Every structure is written in structure tokens, then in C-alpha cells.
Amino acid sequence: MEKAEKLLKRLPLLDIVELREQWYLHFNRDVEINMSSKLLRLAIGYRIQELEFEASDRCDAIRHLASLQSDQIEQKGYGYAQRMKPGTKLLREYRGKIHEVQAIDYGRFVYVGQVFKSLSAVARKITGTPRSGAVFFGLRAKRRMGLNG
């Protein structure tokens, strides 16, 4: 992989094919077909810096601050939160803005410095309306109603 600083400077100039190649190099898997180039650039840039500056310490600090903010440490998340490893980051582009959520201990999530015990609560905060967090963040497909119900 080329030096982080050089690649970060080149990132805005890369076309979608080059972005997909960089994604594979940095995440060791293929990119989702529907990710915009804007979101790809943001995620790749974040990953480059994460690797370059060993961001695991930052993740630990975020988890610690979130645990201090929580009213009760025993308050656990549920649903997808229980299966997600602490430190997992979710990115979602919504109305032209990129939203980043991080899974923390006890199956909870941090979004803009606030702790939530479900992805649905985060999705509600972002959109202003109740919705499934798993669907909003692309972890589960939207259910389609058929003719028979």
C-alpha cells in the first residue's frame, strides 16, 4: 500500500474503479455495489488514517467515555447490537450527509457523542421518524408486503 499521506491527497481524484480497488486493498473484501463514490472516499480515507495512526486507542477512549455517560452500565442493547463487536463502525449516507455510528460495549452504539441502546434509536435521531435501525443501516433487507399479506 502506498504511503497514507500520498494516497489521502490522491483520494479525491480517483474514479469509481480505482476507489473499488482501494476499498479491496484496505478492507480485504469487495465493496457493496450501491455505495456512492462520496461514501467510498470517506470510508477509505477513514480506514487509511485508522491504520496509519493505530486508531484502536481512539476506539478504546470512545468506549470509555460512552460507559461514563451511560446512566447504568448494565443497560444493554438488543437485536443486532448484541451480535456486533465493539469498535464496529457503520456509515450511512442520508440526505447528503454521512452519519457514522460505532458499536461499543454491552451492545450499545455511539452517535455524535451520545450513547444509544439500539440502532433504531440512532436511525430515529438521524431521520426524525421511527424506523428499523437494521434496515436503515443496511444490515437487513426491507420486508416487502406481497399480495397475500
PDB file of C-alpha atoms in Angstrom:
ATOM      1  CA  MET A   1       0.000   0.000   0.000  1.00  0.00           C
ATOM      2  CA  GLU A   2       1.282   3.448  -0.819  1.00  0.00           C
ATOM      3  CA  LYS A   3       2.056   5.952   1.901  1.00  0.00           C
ATOM      4  CA  ALA A   4      -1.014   7.243   3.697  1.00  0.00           C
ATOM      5  CA  GLU A   5      -0.382  10.939   3.078  1.00  0.00           C
ATOM      6  CA  LYS A   6       0.090  10.473  -0.681  1.00  0.00           C
ATOM      7  CA  LEU A   7      -2.993   8.306  -1.004  1.00  0.00           C
ATOM      8  CA  LEU A   8      -5.140  10.695   1.033  1.00  0.00           C
ATOM      9  CA  LYS A   9      -4.151  13.522  -1.328  1.00  0.00           C
ATOM     10  CA  ARG A  10      -4.982  11.382  -4.382  1.00  0.00           C
ATOM     11  CA  LEU A  11      -8.276  10.058  -2.997  1.00  0.00           C
ATOM     12  CA  PRO A  12     -10.485  12.905  -4.331  1.00  0.00           C
ATOM     13  CA  LEU A  13      -9.116  12.299  -7.842  1.00  0.00           C
ATOM     14  CA  LEU A  14      -9.804   8.558  -8.019  1.00  0.00           C
ATOM     15  CA  ASP A  15     -12.603   7.277 -10.238  1.00  0.00           C
ATOM     16  CA  ILE A  16     -15.082   4.628  -9.069  1.00  0.00           C
ATOM     17  CA  VAL A  17     -12.976   1.698 -10.370  1.00  0.00           C
ATOM     18  CA  GLU A  18      -9.881   2.929  -8.514  1.00  0.00           C
ATOM     19  CA  LEU A  19     -11.969   3.552  -5.390  1.00  0.00           C
ATOM     20  CA  ARG A  20     -13.241  -0.028  -5.507  1.00  0.00           C
ATOM     21  CA  GLU A  21      -9.636  -1.280  -5.831  1.00  0.00           C
ATOM     22  CA  GLN A  22      -8.563   0.817  -2.844  1.00  0.00           C
ATOM     23  CA  TRP A  23     -11.545  -0.478  -0.873  1.00  0.00           C
ATOM     24  CA  TYR A  24     -10.455  -4.065  -1.533  1.00  0.00           C
ATOM     25  CA  LEU A  25      -6.846  -3.274  -0.574  1.00  0.00           C
ATOM     26  CA  HIS A  26      -7.844  -1.659   2.724  1.00  0.00           C
ATOM     27  CA  PHE A  27     -10.838  -3.780   3.789  1.00  0.00           C
ATOM     28  CA  ASN A  28      -9.915  -7.158   2.210  1.00  0.00           C
ATOM     29  CA  ARG A  29     -13.380  -7.615   0.704  1.00  0.00           C
ATOM     30  CA  ASP A  30     -15.455  -6.372  -2.209  1.00  0.00           C
ATOM     31  CA  VAL A  31     -17.415  -3.174  -1.867  1.00  0.00           C
ATOM     32  CA  GLU A  32     -21.215  -3.119  -1.783  1.00  0.00           C
ATOM     33  CA  ILE A  33     -22.461  -2.297  -5.269  1.00  0.00           C
ATOM     34  CA  ASN A  34     -24.658   0.627  -4.178  1.00  0.00           C
ATOM     35  CA  MET A  35     -22.045   2.658  -2.250  1.00  0.00           C
ATOM     36  CA  SER A  36     -21.572   6.144  -3.689  1.00  0.00           C
ATOM     37  CA  SER A  37     -18.120   7.426  -4.564  1.00  0.00           C
ATOM     38  CA  LYS A  38     -18.524  10.057  -1.826  1.00  0.00           C
ATOM     39  CA  LEU A  39     -19.111   7.382   0.809  1.00  0.00           C
ATOM     40  CA  LEU A  40     -16.288   5.231  -0.587  1.00  0.00           C
ATOM     41  CA  ARG A  41     -13.842   8.136  -0.352  1.00  0.00           C
ATOM     42  CA  LEU A  42     -14.884   8.883   3.206  1.00  0.00           C
ATOM     43  CA  ALA A  43     -14.653   5.260   4.369  1.00  0.00           C
ATOM     44  CA  ILE A  44     -11.339   4.602   2.614  1.00  0.00           C
ATOM     45  CA  GLY A  45      -9.867   7.850   3.955  1.00  0.00           C
ATOM     46  CA  TYR A  46     -11.007   6.946   7.441  1.00  0.00           C
ATOM     47  CA  ARG A  47      -9.557   3.432   7.121  1.00  0.00           C
ATOM     48  CA  ILE A  48      -6.208   4.737   5.837  1.00  0.00           C
ATOM     49  CA  GLN A  49      -5.914   7.041   8.829  1.00  0.00           C
ATOM     50  CA  GLU A  50      -7.125   4.322  11.174  1.00  0.00           C
ATOM     51  CA  LEU A  51      -4.339   2.020  10.000  1.00  0.00           C
ATOM     52  CA  GLU A  52      -1.695   4.751   9.835  1.00  0.00           C
ATOM     53  CA  PHE A  53      -2.373   6.208  13.263  1.00  0.00           C
ATOM     54  CA  GLU A  54      -3.362   2.976  15.039  1.00  0.00           C
ATOM     55  CA  ALA A  55      -6.823   4.195  15.941  1.00  0.00           C
ATOM     56  CA  SER A  56      -7.578   1.331  18.318  1.00  0.00           C
ATOM     57  CA  ASP A  57      -6.538   3.629  21.181  1.00  0.00           C
ATOM     58  CA  ARG A  58      -9.122   6.174  19.994  1.00  0.00           C
ATOM     59  CA  CYS A  59     -11.787   3.450  19.925  1.00  0.00           C
ATOM     60  CA  ASP A  60     -10.916   2.480  23.483  1.00  0.00           C
ATOM     61  CA  ALA A  61     -11.236   6.118  24.554  1.00  0.00           C
ATOM     62  CA  ILE A  62     -14.658   6.432  22.879  1.00  0.00           C
ATOM     63  CA  ARG A  63     -15.874   3.261  24.610  1.00  0.00           C
ATOM     64  CA  HIS A  64     -14.622   4.541  27.953  1.00  0.00           C
ATOM     65  CA  LEU A  65     -16.329   7.935  27.540  1.00  0.00           C
ATOM     66  CA  ALA A  66     -19.550   6.240  26.464  1.00  0.00           C
ATOM     67  CA  SER A  67     -19.518   3.999  29.516  1.00  0.00           C
ATOM     68  CA  LEU A  68     -19.062   7.064  31.728  1.00  0.00           C
ATOM     69  CA  GLN A  69     -22.013   8.792  30.019  1.00  0.00           C
ATOM     70  CA  SER A  70     -24.345   5.840  30.487  1.00  0.00           C
ATOM     71  CA  ASP A  71     -26.802   6.038  33.376  1.00  0.00           C
ATOM     72  CA  GLN A  72     -26.398   2.348  34.113  1.00  0.00           C
ATOM     73  CA  ILE A  73     -23.578   0.221  32.746  1.00  0.00           C
ATOM     74  CA  GLU A  74     -25.866  -2.832  32.946  1.00  0.00           C
ATOM     75  CA  GLN A  75     -28.264  -1.289  30.435  1.00  0.00           C
ATOM     76  CA  LYS A  76     -27.674  -3.491  27.402  1.00  0.00           C
ATOM     77  CA  GLY A  77     -28.649  -3.103  23.798  1.00  0.00           C
ATOM     78  CA  TYR A  78     -30.673  -5.702  21.926  1.00  0.00           C
ATOM     79  CA  GLY A  79     -31.207  -7.125  18.459  1.00  0.00           C
ATOM     80  CA  TYR A  80     -28.282  -6.563  16.115  1.00  0.00           C
ATOM     81  CA  ALA A  81     -26.458  -4.757  18.908  1.00  0.00           C
ATOM     82  CA  GLN A  82     -25.868  -7.996  20.793  1.00  0.00           C
ATOM     83  CA  ARG A  83     -24.089  -9.578  17.798  1.00  0.00           C
ATOM     84  CA  MET A  84     -21.873  -6.640  16.842  1.00  0.00           C
ATOM     85  CA  LYS A  85     -18.262  -6.482  18.011  1.00  0.00           C
ATOM     86  CA  PRO A  86     -17.282  -3.336  19.933  1.00  0.00           C
ATOM     87  CA  GLY A  87     -15.457  -0.958  17.620  1.00  0.00           C
ATOM     88  CA  THR A  88     -17.560  -1.846  14.566  1.00  0.00           C
ATOM     89  CA  LYS A  89     -18.359   1.288  12.577  1.00  0.00           C
ATOM     90  CA  LEU A  90     -21.459   1.796  10.486  1.00  0.00           C
ATOM     91  CA  LEU A  91     -21.610   4.528   7.849  1.00  0.00           C
ATOM     92  CA  ARG A  92     -24.850   5.738   6.289  1.00  0.00           C
ATOM     93  CA  GLU A  93     -25.378   8.478   3.762  1.00  0.00           C
ATOM     94  CA  TYR A  94     -28.696  10.206   4.410  1.00  0.00           C
ATOM     95  CA  ARG A  95     -29.888  13.386   2.697  1.00  0.00           C
ATOM     96  CA  GLY A  96     -26.387  14.244   1.534  1.00  0.00           C
ATOM     97  CA  LYS A  97     -24.742  13.835   4.929  1.00  0.00           C
ATOM     98  CA  ILE A  98     -22.558  10.945   6.093  1.00  0.00           C
ATOM     99  CA  HIS A  99     -23.511   9.555   9.510  1.00  0.00           C
ATOM    100  CA  GLU A 100     -21.065   7.396  11.487  1.00  0.00           C
ATOM    101  CA  VAL A 101     -22.136   5.108  14.315  1.00  0.00           C
ATOM    102  CA  GLN A 102     -19.798   2.986  16.422  1.00  0.00           C
ATOM    103  CA  ALA A 103     -20.734  -0.153  18.328  1.00  0.00           C
ATOM    104  CA  ILE A 104     -19.447  -0.112  21.909  1.00  0.00           C
ATOM    105  CA  ASP A 105     -19.576  -2.459  24.879  1.00  0.00           C
ATOM    106  CA  TYR A 106     -22.810  -4.012  26.132  1.00  0.00           C
ATOM    107  CA  GLY A 107     -24.353  -3.892  22.654  1.00  0.00           C
ATOM    108  CA  ARG A 108     -24.780  -0.133  22.613  1.00  0.00           C
ATOM    109  CA  PHE A 109     -23.912   2.499  19.998  1.00  0.00           C
ATOM    110  CA  VAL A 110     -22.312   5.946  19.968  1.00  0.00           C
ATOM    111  CA  TYR A 111     -23.556   8.591  17.542  1.00  0.00           C
ATOM    112  CA  VAL A 112     -22.340  12.218  17.775  1.00  0.00           C
ATOM    113  CA  GLY A 113     -21.102  11.617  21.317  1.00  0.00           C
ATOM    114  CA  GLN A 114     -24.417  10.252  22.587  1.00  0.00           C
ATOM    115  CA  VAL A 115     -24.974   6.634  23.688  1.00  0.00           C
ATOM    116  CA  PHE A 116     -27.945   4.679  22.277  1.00  0.00           C
ATOM    117  CA  LYS A 117     -29.041   1.167  23.156  1.00  0.00           C
ATOM    118  CA  SER A 118     -30.406   0.369  19.697  1.00  0.00           C
ATOM    119  CA  LEU A 119     -29.742   1.125  16.041  1.00  0.00           C
ATOM    120  CA  SER A 120     -33.400   2.058  15.719  1.00  0.00           C
ATOM    121  CA  ALA A 121     -32.902   4.839  18.274  1.00  0.00           C
ATOM    122  CA  VAL A 122     -29.947   6.122  16.236  1.00  0.00           C
ATOM    123  CA  ALA A 123     -31.980   5.947  12.994  1.00  0.00           C
ATOM    124  CA  ARG A 124     -34.802   7.853  14.709  1.00  0.00           C
ATOM    125  CA  LYS A 125     -32.316  10.539  15.844  1.00  0.00           C
ATOM    126  CA  ILE A 126     -30.968  10.908  12.279  1.00  0.00           C
ATOM    127  CA  THR A 127     -34.281  10.882  10.401  1.00  0.00           C
ATOM    128  CA  GLY A 128     -36.711  12.238  12.968  1.00  0.00           C
ATOM    129  CA  THR A 129     -39.100   9.337  12.352  1.00  0.00           C
ATOM    130  CA  PRO A 130     -39.363   5.826  13.822  1.00  0.00           C
ATOM    131  CA  ARG A 131     -37.723   3.199  11.609  1.00  0.00           C
ATOM    132  CA  SER A 132     -35.810  -0.045  11.771  1.00  0.00           C
ATOM    133  CA  GLY A 133     -32.162   0.616  12.503  1.00  0.00           C
ATOM    134  CA  ALA A 134     -31.097  -2.665  10.890  1.00  0.00           C
ATOM    135  CA  VAL A 135     -32.850  -1.711   7.645  1.00  0.00           C
ATOM    136  CA  PHE A 136     -31.691   1.934   7.793  1.00  0.00           C
ATOM    137  CA  PHE A 137     -28.027   0.889   8.133  1.00  0.00           C
ATOM    138  CA  GLY A 138     -28.347  -1.890   5.517  1.00  0.00           C
ATOM    139  CA  LEU A 139     -27.896  -4.839   7.876  1.00  0.00           C
ATOM    140  CA  ARG A 140     -31.229  -6.354   6.911  1.00  0.00           C
ATOM    141  CA  ALA A 141     -33.285  -6.082   3.751  1.00  0.00           C
ATOM    142  CA  LYS A 142     -36.588  -4.237   3.856  1.00  0.00           C
ATOM    143  CA  ARG A 143     -39.558  -6.610   4.057  1.00  0.00           C
ATOM    144  CA  ARG A 144     -41.821  -6.484   1.057  1.00  0.00           C
ATOM    145  CA  MET A 145     -45.536  -6.961   1.510  1.00  0.00           C
ATOM    146  CA  GLY A 146     -46.957  -9.434  -1.003  1.00  0.00           C
ATOM    147  CA  LEU A 147     -50.498  -9.655  -2.279  1.00  0.00           C
ATOM    148  CA  ASN A 148     -51.387 -12.149   0.462  1.00  0.00           C
ATOM    149  CA  GLY A 149     -50.181 -10.033   3.346  1.00  0.00           C
TER     150      GLY A 149
END
